[in-house]
Amino acid sequence: MDSLLVAGVSFAGLAIGGALDPLGERLALRSRAEDERRRASESAAHATAPQSPEGRATLAHVEEAVSEAWESADADDADDPAAVVGADLAPKGSARGRPVGAALLTGALFGGAAAHFGAHLVLAPFCVFFAMLVTVSFTDLTYRLVPRRLIYGALALIVPLLVATASVDNSFGDLTGAAIAGGAALAVFFALWWFIPQGMGFGDVRLAGTIGLTVGYLSILHAYVAFLAGFVIGMVFGLAVMVVSGAGRRTRIPFAPSLGAGAVVAVFWGGQLAHDLFHTAT
């Protein structure tokens, strides 16, 4: 029975991962286009005040930029340098290896979750969680962007599934721990983003809150392990990228893959790691 469960869930992960990856890329491109429109509109609004010939020339230039941004919003991004920042870290959707890699990774995580949790309702929210982590990691590696629609969509499934799991197990205390871990992670990462905005994007803040909420359902110590592992993996990953690519220290390294990897470590091995770190049972 366990083998059939693992095989079936793994196959579902292959299909879901392969389908979500192109969706994630489209959402990332749409979010980038919306950001460019907003910045261009704000520039146009600031440029309306000057009445001098120089000011009118600037306004005309900005209006032309706004027009170009709107026209290219739904166009192919192949010639847009801003849209392919970080493409050296992950191939774009046109590369066959990308959706295959996303499918295989999602399938492996689904199978691991099935083996770890067994035939229990808690398997469902964590499969949703893993599918989201893989998709946002690929978009962040490619575009330095974590689409908020993916985060919100995952939360719309994860939260009711966790509530249903707590209802079945009569373990509403686990929901309290999840809420505390999610709120704490959101607050800490919001503070980091507020004081060091060049260090991470706001998508990482949303992702951190989602990781805290979901992994925190297992225990608050699991959530702590997730972020500890995420920061360690992020530091190693960042150093490796800088060494290989020759990038400077001010280069923004995508953080979503490291946070996601830390969350996976915590889900599968967080109990043992927390015991080793704090000498306590979880």
PDB file of C-alpha atoms in Angstrom:
ATOM      1  CA  MET A   1       0.000   0.000   0.000  1.00  0.00           C
ATOM      2  CA  ASP A   2       2.787   2.424   0.893  1.00  0.00           C
ATOM      3  CA  SER A   3       4.592   1.690  -2.362  1.00  0.00           C
ATOM      4  CA  LEU A   4       1.425   2.306  -4.362  1.00  0.00           C
ATOM      5  CA  LEU A   5       0.826   5.565  -2.473  1.00  0.00           C
ATOM      6  CA  VAL A   6       4.361   6.796  -3.096  1.00  0.00           C
ATOM      7  CA  ALA A   7       4.222   5.835  -6.771  1.00  0.00           C
ATOM      8  CA  GLY A   8       0.823   7.423  -7.320  1.00  0.00           C
ATOM      9  CA  VAL A   9       1.689  10.642  -5.519  1.00  0.00           C
ATOM     10  CA  SER A  10       5.036  10.839  -7.336  1.00  0.00           C
ATOM     11  CA  PHE A  11       3.291  10.500 -10.689  1.00  0.00           C
ATOM     12  CA  ALA A  12       0.877  13.261  -9.697  1.00  0.00           C
ATOM     13  CA  GLY A  13       3.866  15.421  -8.782  1.00  0.00           C
ATOM     14  CA  LEU A  14       5.428  14.855 -12.209  1.00  0.00           C
ATOM     15  CA  ALA A  15       2.252  16.068 -13.919  1.00  0.00           C
ATOM     16  CA  ILE A  16       1.696  19.020 -11.572  1.00  0.00           C
ATOM     17  CA  GLY A  17       5.324  20.165 -11.677  1.00  0.00           C
ATOM     18  CA  GLY A  18       5.413  20.043 -15.459  1.00  0.00           C
ATOM     19  CA  ALA A  19       2.185  22.044 -15.708  1.00  0.00           C
ATOM     20  CA  LEU A  20       3.018  24.657 -13.072  1.00  0.00           C
ATOM     21  CA  ASP A  21       6.441  25.627 -14.406  1.00  0.00           C
ATOM     22  CA  PRO A  22       5.235  27.350 -17.617  1.00  0.00           C
ATOM     23  CA  LEU A  23       2.407  28.946 -15.611  1.00  0.00           C
ATOM     24  CA  GLY A  24       4.937  30.313 -13.135  1.00  0.00           C
ATOM     25  CA  GLU A  25       7.041  31.738 -15.940  1.00  0.00           C
ATOM     26  CA  ARG A  26       4.030  33.467 -17.510  1.00  0.00           C
ATOM     27  CA  LEU A  27       3.072  34.965 -14.157  1.00  0.00           C
ATOM     28  CA  ALA A  28       6.640  36.181 -13.634  1.00  0.00           C
ATOM     29  CA  LEU A  29       6.676  37.883 -17.026  1.00  0.00           C
ATOM     30  CA  ARG A  30       3.288  39.454 -16.362  1.00  0.00           C
ATOM     31  CA  SER A  31       4.416  40.753 -12.974  1.00  0.00           C
ATOM     32  CA  ARG A  32       7.544  42.246 -14.497  1.00  0.00           C
ATOM     33  CA  ALA A  33       5.508  43.980 -17.213  1.00  0.00           C
ATOM     34  CA  GLU A  34       3.125  45.391 -14.594  1.00  0.00           C
ATOM     35  CA  ASP A  35       6.053  46.727 -12.563  1.00  0.00           C
ATOM     36  CA  GLU A  36       7.502  48.412 -15.648  1.00  0.00           C
ATOM     37  CA  ARG A  37       4.138  49.991 -16.451  1.00  0.00           C
ATOM     38  CA  ARG A  38       3.810  51.337 -12.932  1.00  0.00           C
ATOM     39  CA  ARG A  39       7.296  52.821 -12.912  1.00  0.00           C
ATOM     40  CA  ALA A  40       6.750  54.403 -16.316  1.00  0.00           C
ATOM     41  CA  SER A  41       3.386  55.851 -15.218  1.00  0.00           C
ATOM     42  CA  GLU A  42       4.947  57.283 -12.065  1.00  0.00           C
ATOM     43  CA  SER A  43       7.712  58.867 -14.123  1.00  0.00           C
ATOM     44  CA  ALA A  44       5.125  60.352 -16.459  1.00  0.00           C
ATOM     45  CA  ALA A  45       3.156  61.787 -13.544  1.00  0.00           C
ATOM     46  CA  HIS A  46       6.258  63.448 -12.109  1.00  0.00           C
ATOM     47  CA  ALA A  47       7.151  64.874 -15.479  1.00  0.00           C
ATOM     48  CA  THR A  48       3.846  66.697 -16.053  1.00  0.00           C
ATOM     49  CA  ALA A  49       4.781  69.690 -13.916  1.00  0.00           C
ATOM     50  CA  PRO A  50       7.620  71.292 -15.952  1.00  0.00           C
ATOM     51  CA  GLN A  51       6.502  73.774 -18.616  1.00  0.00           C
ATOM     52  CA  SER A  52       9.884  74.662 -20.106  1.00  0.00           C
ATOM     53  CA  PRO A  53      10.915  73.320 -23.534  1.00  0.00           C
ATOM     54  CA  GLU A  54      13.267  70.980 -21.751  1.00  0.00           C
ATOM     55  CA  GLY A  55      10.417  69.796 -19.521  1.00  0.00           C
ATOM     56  CA  ARG A  56       8.119  69.245 -22.493  1.00  0.00           C
ATOM     57  CA  ALA A  57      10.845  67.234 -24.228  1.00  0.00           C
ATOM     58  CA  THR A  58      11.254  65.108 -21.109  1.00  0.00           C
ATOM     59  CA  LEU A  59       7.512  64.595 -20.897  1.00  0.00           C
ATOM     60  CA  ALA A  60       7.360  63.503 -24.538  1.00  0.00           C
ATOM     61  CA  HIS A  61      10.186  61.053 -23.918  1.00  0.00           C
ATOM     62  CA  VAL A  62       8.401  59.593 -20.880  1.00  0.00           C
ATOM     63  CA  GLU A  63       5.094  59.324 -22.753  1.00  0.00           C
ATOM     64  CA  GLU A  64       6.889  57.433 -25.496  1.00  0.00           C
ATOM     65  CA  ALA A  65       8.380  55.102 -22.904  1.00  0.00           C
ATOM     66  CA  VAL A  66       4.954  54.491 -21.366  1.00  0.00           C
ATOM     67  CA  SER A  67       3.506  53.732 -24.793  1.00  0.00           C
ATOM     68  CA  GLU A  68       6.309  51.299 -25.560  1.00  0.00           C
ATOM     69  CA  ALA A  69       5.856  49.596 -22.186  1.00  0.00           C
ATOM     70  CA  TRP A  70       2.132  49.065 -22.818  1.00  0.00           C
ATOM     71  CA  GLU A  71       2.727  47.788 -26.335  1.00  0.00           C
ATOM     72  CA  SER A  72       5.387  45.318 -25.256  1.00  0.00           C
ATOM     73  CA  ALA A  73       3.557  44.065 -22.158  1.00  0.00           C
ATOM     74  CA  ASP A  74       2.156  41.016 -23.930  1.00  0.00           C
ATOM     75  CA  ALA A  75       4.995  40.642 -26.429  1.00  0.00           C
ATOM     76  CA  ASP A  76       7.811  38.139 -26.470  1.00  0.00           C
ATOM     77  CA  ASP A  77      10.435  39.094 -23.878  1.00  0.00           C
ATOM     78  CA  ALA A  78      13.383  37.621 -25.758  1.00  0.00           C
ATOM     79  CA  ASP A  79      14.843  41.037 -26.547  1.00  0.00           C
ATOM     80  CA  ASP A  80      14.169  42.544 -23.112  1.00  0.00           C
ATOM     81  CA  PRO A  81      17.356  42.450 -21.010  1.00  0.00           C
ATOM     82  CA  ALA A  82      15.467  43.227 -17.828  1.00  0.00           C
ATOM     83  CA  ALA A  83      13.264  40.205 -18.309  1.00  0.00           C
ATOM     84  CA  VAL A  84      16.130  37.756 -18.617  1.00  0.00           C
ATOM     85  CA  VAL A  85      18.225  38.880 -15.671  1.00  0.00           C
ATOM     86  CA  GLY A  86      19.533  35.740 -14.049  1.00  0.00           C
ATOM     87  CA  ALA A  87      18.768  33.499 -17.022  1.00  0.00           C
ATOM     88  CA  ASP A  88      22.257  32.050 -16.598  1.00  0.00           C
ATOM     89  CA  LEU A  89      21.093  30.391 -13.365  1.00  0.00           C
ATOM     90  CA  ALA A  90      18.119  28.557 -14.915  1.00  0.00           C
ATOM     91  CA  PRO A  91      17.063  28.081 -18.539  1.00  0.00           C
ATOM     92  CA  LYS A  92      13.991  29.815 -19.874  1.00  0.00           C
ATOM     93  CA  GLY A  93      10.800  27.938 -20.677  1.00  0.00           C
ATOM     94  CA  SER A  94      11.828  27.420 -24.284  1.00  0.00           C
ATOM     95  CA  ALA A  95      14.515  25.012 -23.059  1.00  0.00           C
ATOM     96  CA  ARG A  96      13.170  21.469 -22.798  1.00  0.00           C
ATOM     97  CA  GLY A  97      15.196  20.708 -19.712  1.00  0.00           C
ATOM     98  CA  ARG A  98      13.422  23.307 -17.597  1.00  0.00           C
ATOM     99  CA  PRO A  99       9.890  21.797 -17.396  1.00  0.00           C
ATOM    100  CA  VAL A 100      11.384  18.309 -17.234  1.00  0.00           C
ATOM    101  CA  GLY A 101      13.583  19.335 -14.313  1.00  0.00           C
ATOM    102  CA  ALA A 102      10.667  21.004 -12.542  1.00  0.00           C
ATOM    103  CA  ALA A 103       8.501  17.910 -13.081  1.00  0.00           C
ATOM    104  CA  LEU A 104      11.168  15.510 -11.804  1.00  0.00           C
ATOM    105  CA  LEU A 105      11.924  17.628  -8.741  1.00  0.00           C
ATOM    106  CA  THR A 106       8.241  18.049  -7.887  1.00  0.00           C
ATOM    107  CA  GLY A 107       7.622  14.331  -8.377  1.00  0.00           C
ATOM    108  CA  ALA A 108      10.542  13.463  -6.105  1.00  0.00           C
ATOM    109  CA  LEU A 109       9.300  15.815  -3.380  1.00  0.00           C
ATOM    110  CA  PHE A 110       5.753  14.469  -3.658  1.00  0.00           C
ATOM    111  CA  GLY A 111       7.053  10.918  -3.354  1.00  0.00           C
ATOM    112  CA  GLY A 112       9.215  11.862  -0.394  1.00  0.00           C
ATOM    113  CA  ALA A 113       6.247  13.517   1.297  1.00  0.00           C
ATOM    114  CA  ALA A 114       4.110  10.406   0.718  1.00  0.00           C
ATOM    115  CA  ALA A 115       6.798   8.202   2.251  1.00  0.00           C
ATOM    116  CA  HIS A 116       7.254  10.634   5.161  1.00  0.00           C
ATOM    117  CA  PHE A 117       3.611  11.321   6.082  1.00  0.00           C
ATOM    118  CA  GLY A 118       1.924   8.201   4.739  1.00  0.00           C
ATOM    119  CA  ALA A 119      -1.766   8.064   3.903  1.00  0.00           C
ATOM    120  CA  HIS A 120      -2.690  11.056   6.045  1.00  0.00           C
ATOM    121  CA  LEU A 121      -4.587  14.215   5.182  1.00  0.00           C
ATOM    122  CA  VAL A 122      -1.539  16.336   6.086  1.00  0.00           C
ATOM    123  CA  LEU A 123       0.089  15.006   2.927  1.00  0.00           C
ATOM    124  CA  ALA A 124      -2.181  17.221   0.792  1.00  0.00           C
ATOM    125  CA  PRO A 125      -1.126  20.671   2.086  1.00  0.00           C
ATOM    126  CA  PHE A 126       2.538  19.726   1.991  1.00  0.00           C
ATOM    127  CA  CYS A 127       2.274  18.526  -1.594  1.00  0.00           C
ATOM    128  CA  VAL A 128       0.735  21.892  -2.507  1.00  0.00           C
ATOM    129  CA  PHE A 129       3.533  23.552  -0.559  1.00  0.00           C
ATOM    130  CA  PHE A 130       6.275  21.620  -2.358  1.00  0.00           C
ATOM    131  CA  ALA A 131       4.761  22.299  -5.788  1.00  0.00           C
ATOM    132  CA  MET A 132       4.739  26.012  -5.026  1.00  0.00           C
ATOM    133  CA  LEU A 133       8.331  25.960  -3.752  1.00  0.00           C
ATOM    134  CA  VAL A 134       9.629  24.340  -6.931  1.00  0.00           C
ATOM    135  CA  THR A 135       7.767  26.761  -9.198  1.00  0.00           C
ATOM    136  CA  VAL A 136       8.801  29.960  -7.399  1.00  0.00           C
ATOM    137  CA  SER A 137      12.391  28.718  -7.133  1.00  0.00           C
ATOM    138  CA  PHE A 138      12.597  28.320 -10.905  1.00  0.00           C
ATOM    139  CA  THR A 139      11.044  31.748 -11.557  1.00  0.00           C
ATOM    140  CA  ASP A 140      13.407  33.380  -9.066  1.00  0.00           C
ATOM    141  CA  LEU A 141      16.435  31.707 -10.629  1.00  0.00           C
ATOM    142  CA  THR A 142      15.360  32.902 -14.066  1.00  0.00           C
ATOM    143  CA  TYR A 143      13.852  36.346 -13.432  1.00  0.00           C
ATOM    144  CA  ARG A 144      14.794  37.278  -9.847  1.00  0.00           C
ATOM    145  CA  LEU A 145      11.055  37.389  -9.162  1.00  0.00           C
ATOM    146  CA  VAL A 146       8.620  35.452  -6.957  1.00  0.00           C
ATOM    147  CA  PRO A 147       5.115  35.890  -8.448  1.00  0.00           C
ATOM    148  CA  ARG A 148       2.682  36.864  -5.717  1.00  0.00           C
ATOM    149  CA  ARG A 149      -0.170  35.058  -7.486  1.00  0.00           C
ATOM    150  CA  LEU A 150       1.631  31.751  -6.950  1.00  0.00           C
ATOM    151  CA  ILE A 151       2.066  32.482  -3.250  1.00  0.00           C
ATOM    152  CA  TYR A 152      -1.549  33.559  -2.766  1.00  0.00           C
ATOM    153  CA  GLY A 153      -2.862  30.657  -4.812  1.00  0.00           C
ATOM    154  CA  ALA A 154      -0.894  28.169  -2.730  1.00  0.00           C
ATOM    155  CA  LEU A 155      -2.074  29.773   0.505  1.00  0.00           C
ATOM    156  CA  ALA A 156      -5.680  29.558  -0.679  1.00  0.00           C
ATOM    157  CA  LEU A 157      -5.221  25.769  -0.747  1.00  0.00           C
ATOM    158  CA  ILE A 158      -2.772  25.240   2.119  1.00  0.00           C
ATOM    159  CA  VAL A 159      -4.690  27.106   4.820  1.00  0.00           C
ATOM    160  CA  PRO A 160      -8.027  25.259   4.487  1.00  0.00           C
ATOM    161  CA  LEU A 161      -6.205  21.941   4.107  1.00  0.00           C
ATOM    162  CA  LEU A 162      -4.288  22.568   7.341  1.00  0.00           C
ATOM    163  CA  VAL A 163      -7.527  23.536   9.082  1.00  0.00           C
ATOM    164  CA  ALA A 164      -9.154  20.331   7.816  1.00  0.00           C
ATOM    165  CA  THR A 165      -6.157  18.297   9.002  1.00  0.00           C
ATOM    166  CA  ALA A 166      -6.291  19.878  12.448  1.00  0.00           C
ATOM    167  CA  SER A 167     -10.032  19.178  12.606  1.00  0.00           C
ATOM    168  CA  VAL A 168      -9.559  15.512  11.752  1.00  0.00           C
ATOM    169  CA  ASP A 169      -6.703  15.100  14.248  1.00  0.00           C
ATOM    170  CA  ASN A 170      -8.258  17.415  16.846  1.00  0.00           C
ATOM    171  CA  SER A 171      -4.908  19.224  16.979  1.00  0.00           C
ATOM    172  CA  PHE A 172      -5.850  22.887  16.818  1.00  0.00           C
ATOM    173  CA  GLY A 173      -2.766  23.716  18.861  1.00  0.00           C
ATOM    174  CA  ASP A 174      -0.753  22.942  15.736  1.00  0.00           C
ATOM    175  CA  LEU A 175      -2.676  25.679  13.922  1.00  0.00           C
ATOM    176  CA  THR A 176      -1.713  28.114  16.665  1.00  0.00           C
ATOM    177  CA  GLY A 177       1.944  27.204  16.236  1.00  0.00           C
ATOM    178  CA  ALA A 178       1.598  27.618  12.472  1.00  0.00           C
ATOM    179  CA  ALA A 179       0.068  31.081  12.892  1.00  0.00           C
ATOM    180  CA  ILE A 180       2.806  32.153  15.329  1.00  0.00           C
ATOM    181  CA  ALA A 181       5.608  30.862  13.082  1.00  0.00           C
ATOM    182  CA  GLY A 182       4.059  32.410   9.975  1.00  0.00           C
ATOM    183  CA  GLY A 183       3.503  35.780  11.636  1.00  0.00           C
ATOM    184  CA  ALA A 184       6.989  35.837  13.141  1.00  0.00           C
ATOM    185  CA  ALA A 185       8.630  34.939   9.815  1.00  0.00           C
ATOM    186  CA  LEU A 186       6.605  37.584   8.001  1.00  0.00           C
ATOM    187  CA  ALA A 187       7.553  40.235  10.568  1.00  0.00           C
ATOM    188  CA  VAL A 188      11.267  39.384  10.567  1.00  0.00           C
ATOM    189  CA  PHE A 189      11.563  39.268   6.790  1.00  0.00           C
ATOM    190  CA  PHE A 190       9.493  42.436   6.420  1.00  0.00           C
ATOM    191  CA  ALA A 191      11.946  44.191   8.747  1.00  0.00           C
ATOM    192  CA  LEU A 192      14.889  42.866   6.717  1.00  0.00           C
ATOM    193  CA  TRP A 193      13.244  44.055   3.500  1.00  0.00           C
ATOM    194  CA  TRP A 194      12.405  47.435   5.028  1.00  0.00           C
ATOM    195  CA  PHE A 195      15.907  48.192   6.289  1.00  0.00           C
ATOM    196  CA  ILE A 196      17.884  46.370   3.566  1.00  0.00           C
ATOM    197  CA  PRO A 197      15.621  46.577   0.481  1.00  0.00           C
ATOM    198  CA  GLN A 198      18.470  45.802  -1.901  1.00  0.00           C
ATOM    199  CA  GLY A 199      19.072  42.492  -0.145  1.00  0.00           C
ATOM    200  CA  MET A 200      15.776  40.824  -1.091  1.00  0.00           C
ATOM    201  CA  GLY A 201      12.517  41.420  -2.880  1.00  0.00           C
ATOM    202  CA  PHE A 202       9.108  41.572  -1.252  1.00  0.00           C
ATOM    203  CA  GLY A 203       8.295  38.231  -2.865  1.00  0.00           C
ATOM    204  CA  ASP A 204      10.804  36.695  -0.456  1.00  0.00           C
ATOM    205  CA  VAL A 205       8.854  38.250   2.426  1.00  0.00           C
ATOM    206  CA  ARG A 206       5.615  36.634   1.235  1.00  0.00           C
ATOM    207  CA  LEU A 207       7.409  33.332   0.696  1.00  0.00           C
ATOM    208  CA  ALA A 208       8.934  33.432   4.183  1.00  0.00           C
ATOM    209  CA  GLY A 209       5.510  33.934   5.748  1.00  0.00           C
ATOM    210  CA  THR A 210       4.144  30.986   3.782  1.00  0.00           C
ATOM    211  CA  ILE A 211       7.070  28.775   4.820  1.00  0.00           C
ATOM    212  CA  GLY A 212       6.676  29.782   8.464  1.00  0.00           C
ATOM    213  CA  LEU A 213       2.953  29.039   8.377  1.00  0.00           C
ATOM    214  CA  THR A 214       3.226  25.664   6.653  1.00  0.00           C
ATOM    215  CA  VAL A 215       6.349  24.251   8.297  1.00  0.00           C
ATOM    216  CA  GLY A 216       5.263  25.776  11.605  1.00  0.00           C
ATOM    217  CA  TYR A 217       2.283  23.427  11.567  1.00  0.00           C
ATOM    218  CA  LEU A 218       4.752  20.629  12.329  1.00  0.00           C
ATOM    219  CA  SER A 219       6.250  22.694  15.177  1.00  0.00           C
ATOM    220  CA  ILE A 220       7.764  26.105  15.754  1.00  0.00           C
ATOM    221  CA  LEU A 221      11.175  24.425  16.010  1.00  0.00           C
ATOM    222  CA  HIS A 222      10.647  22.929  12.564  1.00  0.00           C
ATOM    223  CA  ALA A 223      10.094  26.457  11.248  1.00  0.00           C
ATOM    224  CA  TYR A 224      13.249  27.647  13.015  1.00  0.00           C
ATOM    225  CA  VAL A 225      15.235  24.847  11.377  1.00  0.00           C
ATOM    226  CA  ALA A 226      13.736  25.777   7.994  1.00  0.00           C
ATOM    227  CA  PHE A 227      15.026  29.338   8.139  1.00  0.00           C
ATOM    228  CA  LEU A 228      18.346  28.406   9.734  1.00  0.00           C
ATOM    229  CA  ALA A 229      18.967  25.881   6.964  1.00  0.00           C
ATOM    230  CA  GLY A 230      17.699  28.362   4.368  1.00  0.00           C
ATOM    231  CA  PHE A 231      20.169  31.046   5.421  1.00  0.00           C
ATOM    232  CA  VAL A 232      23.068  28.582   5.522  1.00  0.00           C
ATOM    233  CA  ILE A 233      22.182  27.202   2.085  1.00  0.00           C
ATOM    234  CA  GLY A 234      21.699  30.743   0.788  1.00  0.00           C
ATOM    235  CA  MET A 235      25.131  31.804   2.002  1.00  0.00           C
ATOM    236  CA  VAL A 236      26.818  28.818   0.376  1.00  0.00           C
ATOM    237  CA  PHE A 237      24.796  29.240  -2.818  1.00  0.00           C
ATOM    238  CA  GLY A 238      25.544  32.963  -2.994  1.00  0.00           C
ATOM    239  CA  LEU A 239      29.264  32.429  -2.544  1.00  0.00           C
ATOM    240  CA  ALA A 240      29.247  29.731  -5.221  1.00  0.00           C
ATOM    241  CA  VAL A 241      27.411  32.006  -7.690  1.00  0.00           C
ATOM    242  CA  MET A 242      29.810  34.880  -7.043  1.00  0.00           C
ATOM    243  CA  VAL A 243      32.858  32.647  -7.486  1.00  0.00           C
ATOM    244  CA  VAL A 244      31.608  30.959 -10.653  1.00  0.00           C
ATOM    245  CA  SER A 245      30.132  34.050 -12.326  1.00  0.00           C
ATOM    246  CA  GLY A 246      32.592  36.620 -11.020  1.00  0.00           C
ATOM    247  CA  ALA A 247      29.694  38.751  -9.760  1.00  0.00           C
ATOM    248  CA  GLY A 248      30.314  41.403  -7.141  1.00  0.00           C
ATOM    249  CA  ARG A 249      29.028  41.444  -3.587  1.00  0.00           C
ATOM    250  CA  ARG A 250      26.215  43.839  -4.526  1.00  0.00           C
ATOM    251  CA  THR A 251      24.754  41.392  -7.028  1.00  0.00           C
ATOM    252  CA  ARG A 252      21.341  40.200  -5.852  1.00  0.00           C
ATOM    253  CA  ILE A 253      21.315  36.435  -5.486  1.00  0.00           C
ATOM    254  CA  PRO A 254      17.895  34.736  -5.782  1.00  0.00           C
ATOM    255  CA  PHE A 255      16.876  33.731  -2.277  1.00  0.00           C
ATOM    256  CA  ALA A 256      13.692  31.724  -2.945  1.00  0.00           C
ATOM    257  CA  PRO A 257      15.547  28.503  -3.903  1.00  0.00           C
ATOM    258  CA  SER A 258      17.536  28.606  -0.665  1.00  0.00           C
ATOM    259  CA  LEU A 259      14.451  29.280   1.451  1.00  0.00           C
ATOM    260  CA  GLY A 260      12.680  26.449  -0.342  1.00  0.00           C
ATOM    261  CA  ALA A 261      15.573  24.055   0.202  1.00  0.00           C
ATOM    262  CA  GLY A 262      15.650  24.970   3.888  1.00  0.00           C
ATOM    263  CA  ALA A 263      11.923  24.271   4.146  1.00  0.00           C
ATOM    264  CA  VAL A 264      12.367  20.845   2.539  1.00  0.00           C
ATOM    265  CA  VAL A 265      15.165  20.015   4.979  1.00  0.00           C
ATOM    266  CA  ALA A 266      12.941  21.028   7.889  1.00  0.00           C
ATOM    267  CA  VAL A 267       9.931  19.013   6.714  1.00  0.00           C
ATOM    268  CA  PHE A 268      11.880  15.789   6.269  1.00  0.00           C
ATOM    269  CA  TRP A 269      14.586  16.081   8.926  1.00  0.00           C
ATOM    270  CA  GLY A 270      13.547  19.031  11.104  1.00  0.00           C
ATOM    271  CA  GLY A 271      12.561  16.894  14.075  1.00  0.00           C
ATOM    272  CA  GLN A 272      15.963  15.216  14.325  1.00  0.00           C
ATOM    273  CA  LEU A 273      17.846  18.444  13.647  1.00  0.00           C
ATOM    274  CA  ALA A 274      15.843  20.307  16.283  1.00  0.00           C
ATOM    275  CA  HIS A 275      16.581  17.518  18.756  1.00  0.00           C
ATOM    276  CA  ASP A 276      20.296  17.706  17.958  1.00  0.00           C
ATOM    277  CA  LEU A 277      20.337  21.505  18.233  1.00  0.00           C
ATOM    278  CA  PHE A 278      18.188  21.917  21.326  1.00  0.00           C
ATOM    279  CA  HIS A 279      18.290  18.421  22.855  1.00  0.00           C
ATOM    280  CA  THR A 280      14.530  18.331  23.004  1.00  0.00           C
ATOM    281  CA  ALA A 281      11.798  16.207  21.466  1.00  0.00           C
ATOM    282  CA  THR A 282       9.503  17.695  18.836  1.00  0.00           C
TER     283      THR A 282
END
